[in-house]
XYZ file of C-alpha atoms in Angstrom:
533
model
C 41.848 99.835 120.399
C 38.987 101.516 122.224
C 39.247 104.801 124.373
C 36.317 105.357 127.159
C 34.530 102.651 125.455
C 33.849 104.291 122.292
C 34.181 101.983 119.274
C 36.963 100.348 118.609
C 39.382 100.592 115.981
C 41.456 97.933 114.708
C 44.706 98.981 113.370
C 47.380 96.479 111.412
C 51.023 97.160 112.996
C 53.043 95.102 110.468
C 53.989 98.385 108.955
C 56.706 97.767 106.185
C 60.320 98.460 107.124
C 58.945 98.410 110.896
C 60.348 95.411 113.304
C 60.459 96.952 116.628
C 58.698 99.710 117.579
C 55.623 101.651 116.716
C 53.571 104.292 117.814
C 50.062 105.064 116.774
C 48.162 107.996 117.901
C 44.754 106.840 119.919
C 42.955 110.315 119.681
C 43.236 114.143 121.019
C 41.435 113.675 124.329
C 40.171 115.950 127.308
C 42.150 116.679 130.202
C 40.861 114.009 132.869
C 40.613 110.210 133.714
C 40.411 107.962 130.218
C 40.266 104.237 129.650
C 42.221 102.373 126.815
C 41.286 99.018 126.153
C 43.786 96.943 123.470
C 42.850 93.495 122.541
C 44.851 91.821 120.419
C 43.636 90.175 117.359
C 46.338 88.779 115.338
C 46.864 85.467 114.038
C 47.030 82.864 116.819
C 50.772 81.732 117.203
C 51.693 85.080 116.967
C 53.595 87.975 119.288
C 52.469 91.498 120.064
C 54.566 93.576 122.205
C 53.212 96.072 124.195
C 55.484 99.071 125.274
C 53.850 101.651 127.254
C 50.920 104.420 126.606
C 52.118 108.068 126.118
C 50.742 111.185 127.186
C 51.278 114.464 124.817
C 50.654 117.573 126.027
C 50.437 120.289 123.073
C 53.006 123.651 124.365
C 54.154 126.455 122.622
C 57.333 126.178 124.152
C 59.472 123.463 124.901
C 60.811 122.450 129.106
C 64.566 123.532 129.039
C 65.942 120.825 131.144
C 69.635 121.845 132.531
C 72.402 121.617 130.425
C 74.090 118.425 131.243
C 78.200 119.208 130.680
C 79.567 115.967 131.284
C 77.129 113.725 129.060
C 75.833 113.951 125.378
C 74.359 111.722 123.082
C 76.208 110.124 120.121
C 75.236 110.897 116.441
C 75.594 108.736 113.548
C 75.413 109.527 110.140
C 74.419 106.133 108.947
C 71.287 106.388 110.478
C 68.380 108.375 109.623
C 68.165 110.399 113.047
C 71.262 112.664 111.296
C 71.624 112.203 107.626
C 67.502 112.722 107.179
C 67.043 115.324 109.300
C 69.096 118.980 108.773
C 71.899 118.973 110.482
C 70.846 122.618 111.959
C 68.125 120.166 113.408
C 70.039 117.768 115.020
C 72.490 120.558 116.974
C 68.895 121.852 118.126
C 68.030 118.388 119.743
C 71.278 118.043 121.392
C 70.529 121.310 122.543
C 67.160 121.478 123.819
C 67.970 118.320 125.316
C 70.497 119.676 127.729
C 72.905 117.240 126.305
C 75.762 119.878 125.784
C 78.919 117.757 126.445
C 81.273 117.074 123.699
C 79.998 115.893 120.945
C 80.188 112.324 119.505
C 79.501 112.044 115.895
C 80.352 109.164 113.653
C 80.714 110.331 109.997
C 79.566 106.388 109.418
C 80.715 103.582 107.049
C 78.279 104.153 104.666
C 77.778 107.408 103.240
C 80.549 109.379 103.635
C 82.306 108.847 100.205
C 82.258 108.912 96.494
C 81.341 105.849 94.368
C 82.687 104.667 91.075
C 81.442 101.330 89.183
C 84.880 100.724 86.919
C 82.872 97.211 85.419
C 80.046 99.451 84.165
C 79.421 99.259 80.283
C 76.432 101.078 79.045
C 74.513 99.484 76.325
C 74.421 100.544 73.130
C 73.193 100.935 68.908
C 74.536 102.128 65.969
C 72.387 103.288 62.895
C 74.108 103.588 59.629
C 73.218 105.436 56.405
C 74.985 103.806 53.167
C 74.282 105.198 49.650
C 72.884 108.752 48.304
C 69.657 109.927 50.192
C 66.634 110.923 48.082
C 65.564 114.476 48.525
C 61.986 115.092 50.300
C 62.611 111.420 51.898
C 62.344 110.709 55.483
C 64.655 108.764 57.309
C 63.646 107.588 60.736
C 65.212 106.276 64.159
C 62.601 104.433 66.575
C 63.863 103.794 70.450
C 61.642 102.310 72.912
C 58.574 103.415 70.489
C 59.337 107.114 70.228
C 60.015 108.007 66.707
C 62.596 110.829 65.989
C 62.227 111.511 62.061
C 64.922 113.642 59.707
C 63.321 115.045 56.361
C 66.208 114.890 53.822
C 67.307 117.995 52.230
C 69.280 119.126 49.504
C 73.313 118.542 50.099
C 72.409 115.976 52.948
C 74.746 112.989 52.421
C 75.214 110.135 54.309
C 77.334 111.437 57.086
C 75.060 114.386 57.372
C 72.040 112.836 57.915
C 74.694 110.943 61.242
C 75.003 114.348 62.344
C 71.516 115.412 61.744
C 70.175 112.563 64.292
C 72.972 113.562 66.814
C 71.733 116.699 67.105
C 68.406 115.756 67.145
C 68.642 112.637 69.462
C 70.799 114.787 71.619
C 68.005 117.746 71.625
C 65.280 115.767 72.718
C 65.924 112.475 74.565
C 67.182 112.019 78.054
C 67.162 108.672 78.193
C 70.130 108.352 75.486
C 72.739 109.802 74.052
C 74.431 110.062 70.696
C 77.585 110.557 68.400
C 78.022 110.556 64.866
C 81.093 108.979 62.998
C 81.375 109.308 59.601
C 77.852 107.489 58.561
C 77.190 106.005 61.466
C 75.358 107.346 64.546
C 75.988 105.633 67.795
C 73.087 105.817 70.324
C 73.985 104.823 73.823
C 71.926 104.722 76.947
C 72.222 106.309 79.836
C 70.888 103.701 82.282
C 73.215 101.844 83.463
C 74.815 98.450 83.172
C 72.190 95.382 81.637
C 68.805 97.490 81.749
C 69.802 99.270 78.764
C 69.998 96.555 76.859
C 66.156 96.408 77.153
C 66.171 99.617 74.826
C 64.444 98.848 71.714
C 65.698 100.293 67.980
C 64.406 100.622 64.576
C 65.354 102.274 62.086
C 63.786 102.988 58.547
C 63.603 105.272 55.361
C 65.680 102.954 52.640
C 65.122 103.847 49.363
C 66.534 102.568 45.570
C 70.247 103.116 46.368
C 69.994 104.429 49.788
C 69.828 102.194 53.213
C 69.399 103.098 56.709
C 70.802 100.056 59.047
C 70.246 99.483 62.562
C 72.474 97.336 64.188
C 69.563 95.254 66.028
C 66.328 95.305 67.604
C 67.683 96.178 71.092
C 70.750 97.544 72.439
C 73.707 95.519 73.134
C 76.806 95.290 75.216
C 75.395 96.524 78.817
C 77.487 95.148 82.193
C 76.116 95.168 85.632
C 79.657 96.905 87.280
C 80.354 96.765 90.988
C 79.853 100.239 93.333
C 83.069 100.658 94.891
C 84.613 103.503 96.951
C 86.590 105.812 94.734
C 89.748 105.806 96.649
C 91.099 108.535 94.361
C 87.958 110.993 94.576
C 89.047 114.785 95.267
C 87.680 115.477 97.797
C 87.383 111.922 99.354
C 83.558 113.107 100.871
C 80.866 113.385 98.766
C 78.884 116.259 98.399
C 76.149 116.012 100.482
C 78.554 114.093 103.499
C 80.323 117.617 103.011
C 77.142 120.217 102.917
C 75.662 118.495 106.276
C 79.036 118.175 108.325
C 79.715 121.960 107.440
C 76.013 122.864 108.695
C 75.769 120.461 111.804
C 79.505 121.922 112.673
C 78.520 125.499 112.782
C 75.713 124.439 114.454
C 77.150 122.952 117.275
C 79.869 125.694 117.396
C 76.749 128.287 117.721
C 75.626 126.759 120.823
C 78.882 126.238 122.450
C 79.233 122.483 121.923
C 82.972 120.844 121.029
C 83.021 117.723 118.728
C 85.024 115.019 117.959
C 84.177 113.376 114.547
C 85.062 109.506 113.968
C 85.876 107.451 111.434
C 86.714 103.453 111.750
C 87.932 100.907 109.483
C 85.015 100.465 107.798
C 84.273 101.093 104.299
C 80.744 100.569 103.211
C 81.616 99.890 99.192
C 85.222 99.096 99.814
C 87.082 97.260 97.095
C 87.631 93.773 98.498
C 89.706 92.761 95.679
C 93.292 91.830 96.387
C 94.243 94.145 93.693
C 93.348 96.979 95.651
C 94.993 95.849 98.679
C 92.877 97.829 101.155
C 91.346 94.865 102.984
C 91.874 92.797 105.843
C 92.461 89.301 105.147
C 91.193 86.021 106.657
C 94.217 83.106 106.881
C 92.048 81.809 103.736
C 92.289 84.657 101.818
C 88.772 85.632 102.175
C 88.280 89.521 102.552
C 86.769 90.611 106.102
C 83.743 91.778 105.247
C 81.339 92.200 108.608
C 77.678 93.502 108.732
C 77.358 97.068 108.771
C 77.782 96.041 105.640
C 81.503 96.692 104.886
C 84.786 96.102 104.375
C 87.321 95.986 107.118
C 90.011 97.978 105.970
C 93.775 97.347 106.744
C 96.921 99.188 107.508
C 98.739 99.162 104.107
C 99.950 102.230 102.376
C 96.655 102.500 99.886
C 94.320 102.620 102.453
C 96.217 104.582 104.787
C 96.914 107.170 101.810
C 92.828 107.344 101.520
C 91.805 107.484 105.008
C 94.922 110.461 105.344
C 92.545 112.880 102.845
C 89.332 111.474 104.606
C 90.924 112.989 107.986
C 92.129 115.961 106.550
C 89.034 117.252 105.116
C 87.271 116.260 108.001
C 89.417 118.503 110.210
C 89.070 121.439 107.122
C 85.092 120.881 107.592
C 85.607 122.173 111.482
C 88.179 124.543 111.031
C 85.755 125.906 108.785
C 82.858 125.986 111.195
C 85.466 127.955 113.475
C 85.992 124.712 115.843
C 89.545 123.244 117.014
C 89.242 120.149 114.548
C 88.945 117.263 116.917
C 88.930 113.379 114.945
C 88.421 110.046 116.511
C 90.378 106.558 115.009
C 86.781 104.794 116.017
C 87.472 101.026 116.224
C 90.857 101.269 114.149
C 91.840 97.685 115.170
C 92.061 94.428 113.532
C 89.118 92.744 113.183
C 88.155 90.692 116.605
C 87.115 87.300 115.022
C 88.212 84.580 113.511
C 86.780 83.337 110.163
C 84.410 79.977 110.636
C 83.918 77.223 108.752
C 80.588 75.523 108.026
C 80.307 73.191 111.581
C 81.601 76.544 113.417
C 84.938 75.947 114.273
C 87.839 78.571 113.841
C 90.203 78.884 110.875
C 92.081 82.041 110.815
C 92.173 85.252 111.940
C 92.102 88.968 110.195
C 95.840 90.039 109.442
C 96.618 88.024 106.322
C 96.574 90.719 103.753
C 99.480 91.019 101.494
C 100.897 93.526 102.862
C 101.142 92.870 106.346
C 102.479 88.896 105.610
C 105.146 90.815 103.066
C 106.310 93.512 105.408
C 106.489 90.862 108.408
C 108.314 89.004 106.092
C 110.832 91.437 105.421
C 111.317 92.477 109.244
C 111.575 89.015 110.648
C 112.725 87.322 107.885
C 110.387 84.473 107.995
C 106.755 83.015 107.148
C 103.566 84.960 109.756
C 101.863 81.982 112.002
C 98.773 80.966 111.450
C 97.144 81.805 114.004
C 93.688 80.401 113.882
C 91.307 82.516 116.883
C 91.154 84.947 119.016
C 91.479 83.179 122.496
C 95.007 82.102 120.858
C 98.087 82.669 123.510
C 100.060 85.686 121.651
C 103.322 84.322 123.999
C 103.163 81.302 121.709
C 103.922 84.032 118.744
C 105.544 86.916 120.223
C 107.047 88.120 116.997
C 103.273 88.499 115.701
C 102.406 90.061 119.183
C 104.914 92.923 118.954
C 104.469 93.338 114.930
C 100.282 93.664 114.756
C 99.895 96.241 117.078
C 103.028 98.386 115.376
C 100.992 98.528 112.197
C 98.019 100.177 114.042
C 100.441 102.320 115.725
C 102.186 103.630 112.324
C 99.173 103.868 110.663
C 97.555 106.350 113.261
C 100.615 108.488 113.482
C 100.485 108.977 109.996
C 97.211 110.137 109.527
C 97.749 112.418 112.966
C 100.865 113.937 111.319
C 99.463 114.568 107.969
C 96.423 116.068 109.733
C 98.821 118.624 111.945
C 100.703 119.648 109.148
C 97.762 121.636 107.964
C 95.783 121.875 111.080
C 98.527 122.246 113.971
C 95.807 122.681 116.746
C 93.529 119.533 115.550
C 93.288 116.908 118.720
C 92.706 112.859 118.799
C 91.268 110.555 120.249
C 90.938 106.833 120.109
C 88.058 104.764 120.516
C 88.639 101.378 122.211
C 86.208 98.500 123.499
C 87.390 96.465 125.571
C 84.345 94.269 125.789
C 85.492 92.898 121.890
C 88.945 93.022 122.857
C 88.463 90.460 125.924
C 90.413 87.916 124.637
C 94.151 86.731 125.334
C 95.387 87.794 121.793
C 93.245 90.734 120.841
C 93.867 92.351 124.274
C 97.841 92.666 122.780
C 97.574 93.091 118.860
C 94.980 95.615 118.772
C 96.378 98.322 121.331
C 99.726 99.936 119.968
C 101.117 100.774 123.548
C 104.203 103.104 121.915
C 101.411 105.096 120.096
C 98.390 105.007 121.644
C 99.446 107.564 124.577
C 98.654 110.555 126.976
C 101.362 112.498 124.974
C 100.150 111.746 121.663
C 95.905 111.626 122.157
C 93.713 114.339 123.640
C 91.682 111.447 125.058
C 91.064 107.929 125.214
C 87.257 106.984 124.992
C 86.416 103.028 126.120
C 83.068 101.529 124.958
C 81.615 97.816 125.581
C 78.805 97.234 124.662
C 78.693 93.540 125.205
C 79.584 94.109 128.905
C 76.235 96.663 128.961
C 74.665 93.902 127.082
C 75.273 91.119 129.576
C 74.384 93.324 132.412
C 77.922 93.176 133.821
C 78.938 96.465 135.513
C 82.158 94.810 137.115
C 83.548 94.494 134.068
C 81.828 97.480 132.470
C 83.570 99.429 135.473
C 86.701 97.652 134.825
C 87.007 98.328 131.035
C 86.067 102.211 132.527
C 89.062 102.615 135.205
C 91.468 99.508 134.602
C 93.357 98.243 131.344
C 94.564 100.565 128.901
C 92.743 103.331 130.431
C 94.668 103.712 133.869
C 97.286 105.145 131.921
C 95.097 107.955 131.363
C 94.330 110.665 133.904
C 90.458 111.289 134.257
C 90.352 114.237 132.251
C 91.826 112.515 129.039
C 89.493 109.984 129.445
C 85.844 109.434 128.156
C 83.467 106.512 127.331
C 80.763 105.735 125.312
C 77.579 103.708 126.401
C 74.812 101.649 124.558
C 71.644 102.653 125.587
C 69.773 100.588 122.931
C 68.238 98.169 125.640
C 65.767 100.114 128.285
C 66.354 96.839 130.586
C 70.184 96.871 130.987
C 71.873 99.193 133.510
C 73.695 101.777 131.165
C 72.515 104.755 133.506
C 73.968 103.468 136.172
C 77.392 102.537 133.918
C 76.977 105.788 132.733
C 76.716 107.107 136.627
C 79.863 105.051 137.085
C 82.052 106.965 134.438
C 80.689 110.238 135.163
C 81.458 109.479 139.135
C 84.898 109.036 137.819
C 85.183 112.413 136.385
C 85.683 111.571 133.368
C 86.016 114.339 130.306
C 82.978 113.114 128.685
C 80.931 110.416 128.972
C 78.629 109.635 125.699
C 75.198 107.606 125.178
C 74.862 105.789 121.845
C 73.240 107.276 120.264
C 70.470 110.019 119.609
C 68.096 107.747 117.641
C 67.890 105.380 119.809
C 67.068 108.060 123.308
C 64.480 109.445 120.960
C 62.726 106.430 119.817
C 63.039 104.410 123.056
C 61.172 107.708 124.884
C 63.754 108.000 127.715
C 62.947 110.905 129.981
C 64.862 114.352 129.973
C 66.809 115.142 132.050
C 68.386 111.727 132.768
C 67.168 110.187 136.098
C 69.418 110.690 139.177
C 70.877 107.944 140.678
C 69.061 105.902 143.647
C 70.231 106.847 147.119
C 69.327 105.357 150.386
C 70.981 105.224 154.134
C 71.401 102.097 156.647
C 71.660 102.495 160.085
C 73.945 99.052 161.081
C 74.221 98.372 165.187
């Protein structure tokens, strides 16, 4: 790179973690005409991608574009423009933006909750002192190199010299930790799982009539566990997921902006076991997993009973803030796919779980189809087509009337895309028609991204005014756009929704407006005249 043909500088863009975009500052420069010359010098074979060349100009105070009512920009805790930066932060963007329509904030699939690993074993060694010590002795425990030595007194005894290396292991390691029994000493380490069974241990000091035993020259017994979800944590959120909503709630409530906070099936370290019974199940058997990564979650009783507390303390975290609690059922559907086998054909779909076969079971009094894909006709299994979309229903009116009983004002809304949806049996299970109403949600928000995707604003507008959502006046309504690809037309689906009057309409997400440069405030829409005859 060479500006106003000074020398050039040659900078190396394969920066680690970095596959799309980056930006490199060419200089602080005059105010006036300059020339940048880029000539690329990479491997032959090779891509660069040029984006565009940006113009800073240092202020002291920032433009304050007009605040925008109608539109907002989505947040999403699994990414890093919200859980790195302080939530106090993040409000301010939103803010200074203009962007002060209702809020949009995804508490994510990945963060959110408490971990446990229940196949953890930490490694450990035993030392143990047999026999009568010898006074002015010194008995002496070795791990990883460090020695921790005991000079033996009068009165010590085998078991006291076990307590004397508790207390002193105890006093100055942090890498392990000890108990005594009796005259033995049991040293355990506190990394987890295999690596502490890399610990070395020694031990020495036997004398006529007096032994001190280690039980090997490293530590034994350490298992690698699993990191699941703790689905019996109180509270379900972790710390920190708790600390950041509270901040980024009060400060969203100091600048006058509502939000609606969303959870989906998703469960980032969910148990996929059949034991736990919280997953969605292929016609094989096979959990869903998909590639956030995560579980898809199902409709049973033990995940419903978790994702009940998960609402609940969400709604607590705005009350707190001194919002009306407002909470989204983002995506609460069954999975849209079939399972695949290895030349690509279809096999099953999602709802195979134990307890929705055993509870169809029960109500029909016979054996679920096997349904194999989505594009299957659900009039070809209309016992399936009535009983899939019940479970969503039941399982969202549970959750809603747990949350009321504490927070009677808290409001819901359901997010629905119809662009994964758009085939003839999703279109029916996964949109419980009896629950899923004006009466019973504050607002239904559509999304499709693969519509935006495709460049397809028929359908985009479609999945906006038509479907599921015509049952909805325009002030229940919202929708949510992708604005993760400059080239596709989402500001003019996003002119489409907000031309509809719609309550909200939402860009996903703040990251990706930030990092992709778009301008402030959003570009109106074209306009031009014809005079015809």
């Amino acid at each position: 790179m060479s500006v106003d043909g000074q020398a050039a500088v040659t900078v190396n863009l394969l920066y680690a973690g970095e596959d799309v975009l980056v930006r490199h500052l060419l200089g602080v420069l005059p105010a006036g005409p300059h020339t940048v010359t880029l000539t690329y010098t990479g491997p032959t074979g090779s891509y660069f991608y040029f984006d565009f060349l940006e113009v800073a100009v240092p202020a002291q105070t920032l433009p304050a574009p007009a605040a925008n009512s109608k539109v907002t920009l989505a947040t999403d805790w699994d990414t890093e423009h919200s859980q790195v930066l302080a939530a106090e932060r993040t409000a301010w963007i939103l803010d200074s933006l203009g962007f002060v329509g209702r809020a949009n904030h995804y508490a994510g699939a990945l963060w959110f909750y408490e971990l446990i690993s229940p196949g953890n074993l930490y490694a450990s060694g035993t030392v143990t002192f047999t026999g009568t010590p010898v006074f002015g002795q010194t008995a002496t425990i070795t791990l990883d190199g460090t020695a921790i030595s005991h000079v033996i007194t009068i009165g010590d005894t085998a078991e006291t010299l076990a307590l004397a290396f508790e207390f002193l292991i105890n006093y100055n390691s942090t890498g392990v930790w000890a108990q005594a029994s009796g005259t033995t000493v049991t040293i355990v380490a506190r990394e987890m799982g295999s690596a502490g069974s890399a610990m070395t241990l020694a031990a020495s000091g036997s004398t006529a009539g007096f032994t001190v035993t280690a039980s090997g020259a490293t530590f034994t017994g350490g298992v690698d566990g699993t990191w699941l979800t703790d689905l019996t944590a109180t509270p379900r959120m972790n710390r920190a997921a708790r600390d950041w909503h509270t901040a980024y709630f009060r400060a969203l409530k100091g600048y006058g902006i509502d939000v609606a906070a969303a959870f989906s099936t998703e469960l980032g370290n969910g148990d996929p076991s059949v034991s736990a019974g919280i997953g969605q199940r292929y016609l094989s058997g096979d959990p869903v997993l998909v590639n956030t990564p995560a579980l898809q979650t199902n409709f049973s009783p033990q995940s419903r009973a978790y994702w009940q507390e998960v609402y609940l303390e969400m709604a607590g975290l705005q009350a707190a803030a001194g919002l009306t609690p407002y909470l989204q059922f983002g995506e609460v559907q069954w999975w849209y796919f079939p399972e695949l086998d290895s030349a690509g054909n279809p096999t099953g779909m999602t709802f195979y779980d134990a307890y929705t076969t055993s509870t169809f079971q029960t109500q029909y009094g016979k054996t679920m189809a096997q349904i194999l894909t989505n594009t299957a006709n659900p009039s070809a299994t209309p016992d399936e087509a009535a009983f899939l979309p019940s479970l969503i229903g039941a399982h969202t009116a549970a959750i809603r009337a747990y949350v009321l009983a504490s927070y009677a004002n808290c409001r819901f809304e359901v997010l629905y895309p119809p662009d994964v949806n758009n085939y003839a049996l999703t279109q029916v299970i996964n949109y419980p028609t009896n629950d899923w109403t004006p009466a019973n949600l504050t607002c239904l928000k559509t999304e499709n991204f693969g519509f935006t995707l495709g460049r397809n604003l028929d359908l985009a507008r479609a999945a906006i005014e038509g479907g599921y959502a015509a049952a909805f006046s325009p002030a229940q309504r919202s929708h949510l756009v992708g604005i993760s690809d400059a080239s596709t037309p989402w500001l003019k689906e996003s002119e489409i929704a907000v031309g509809d009057a719609l309550e909200s309409v939402v860009l996903f997400a703040l990251d990706q407006y930030c990092l992709i440069g778009y301008p402030t405030p959003l570009a109106a829409p074209p306009r031009r005249s014809l005079q015809l005859g």
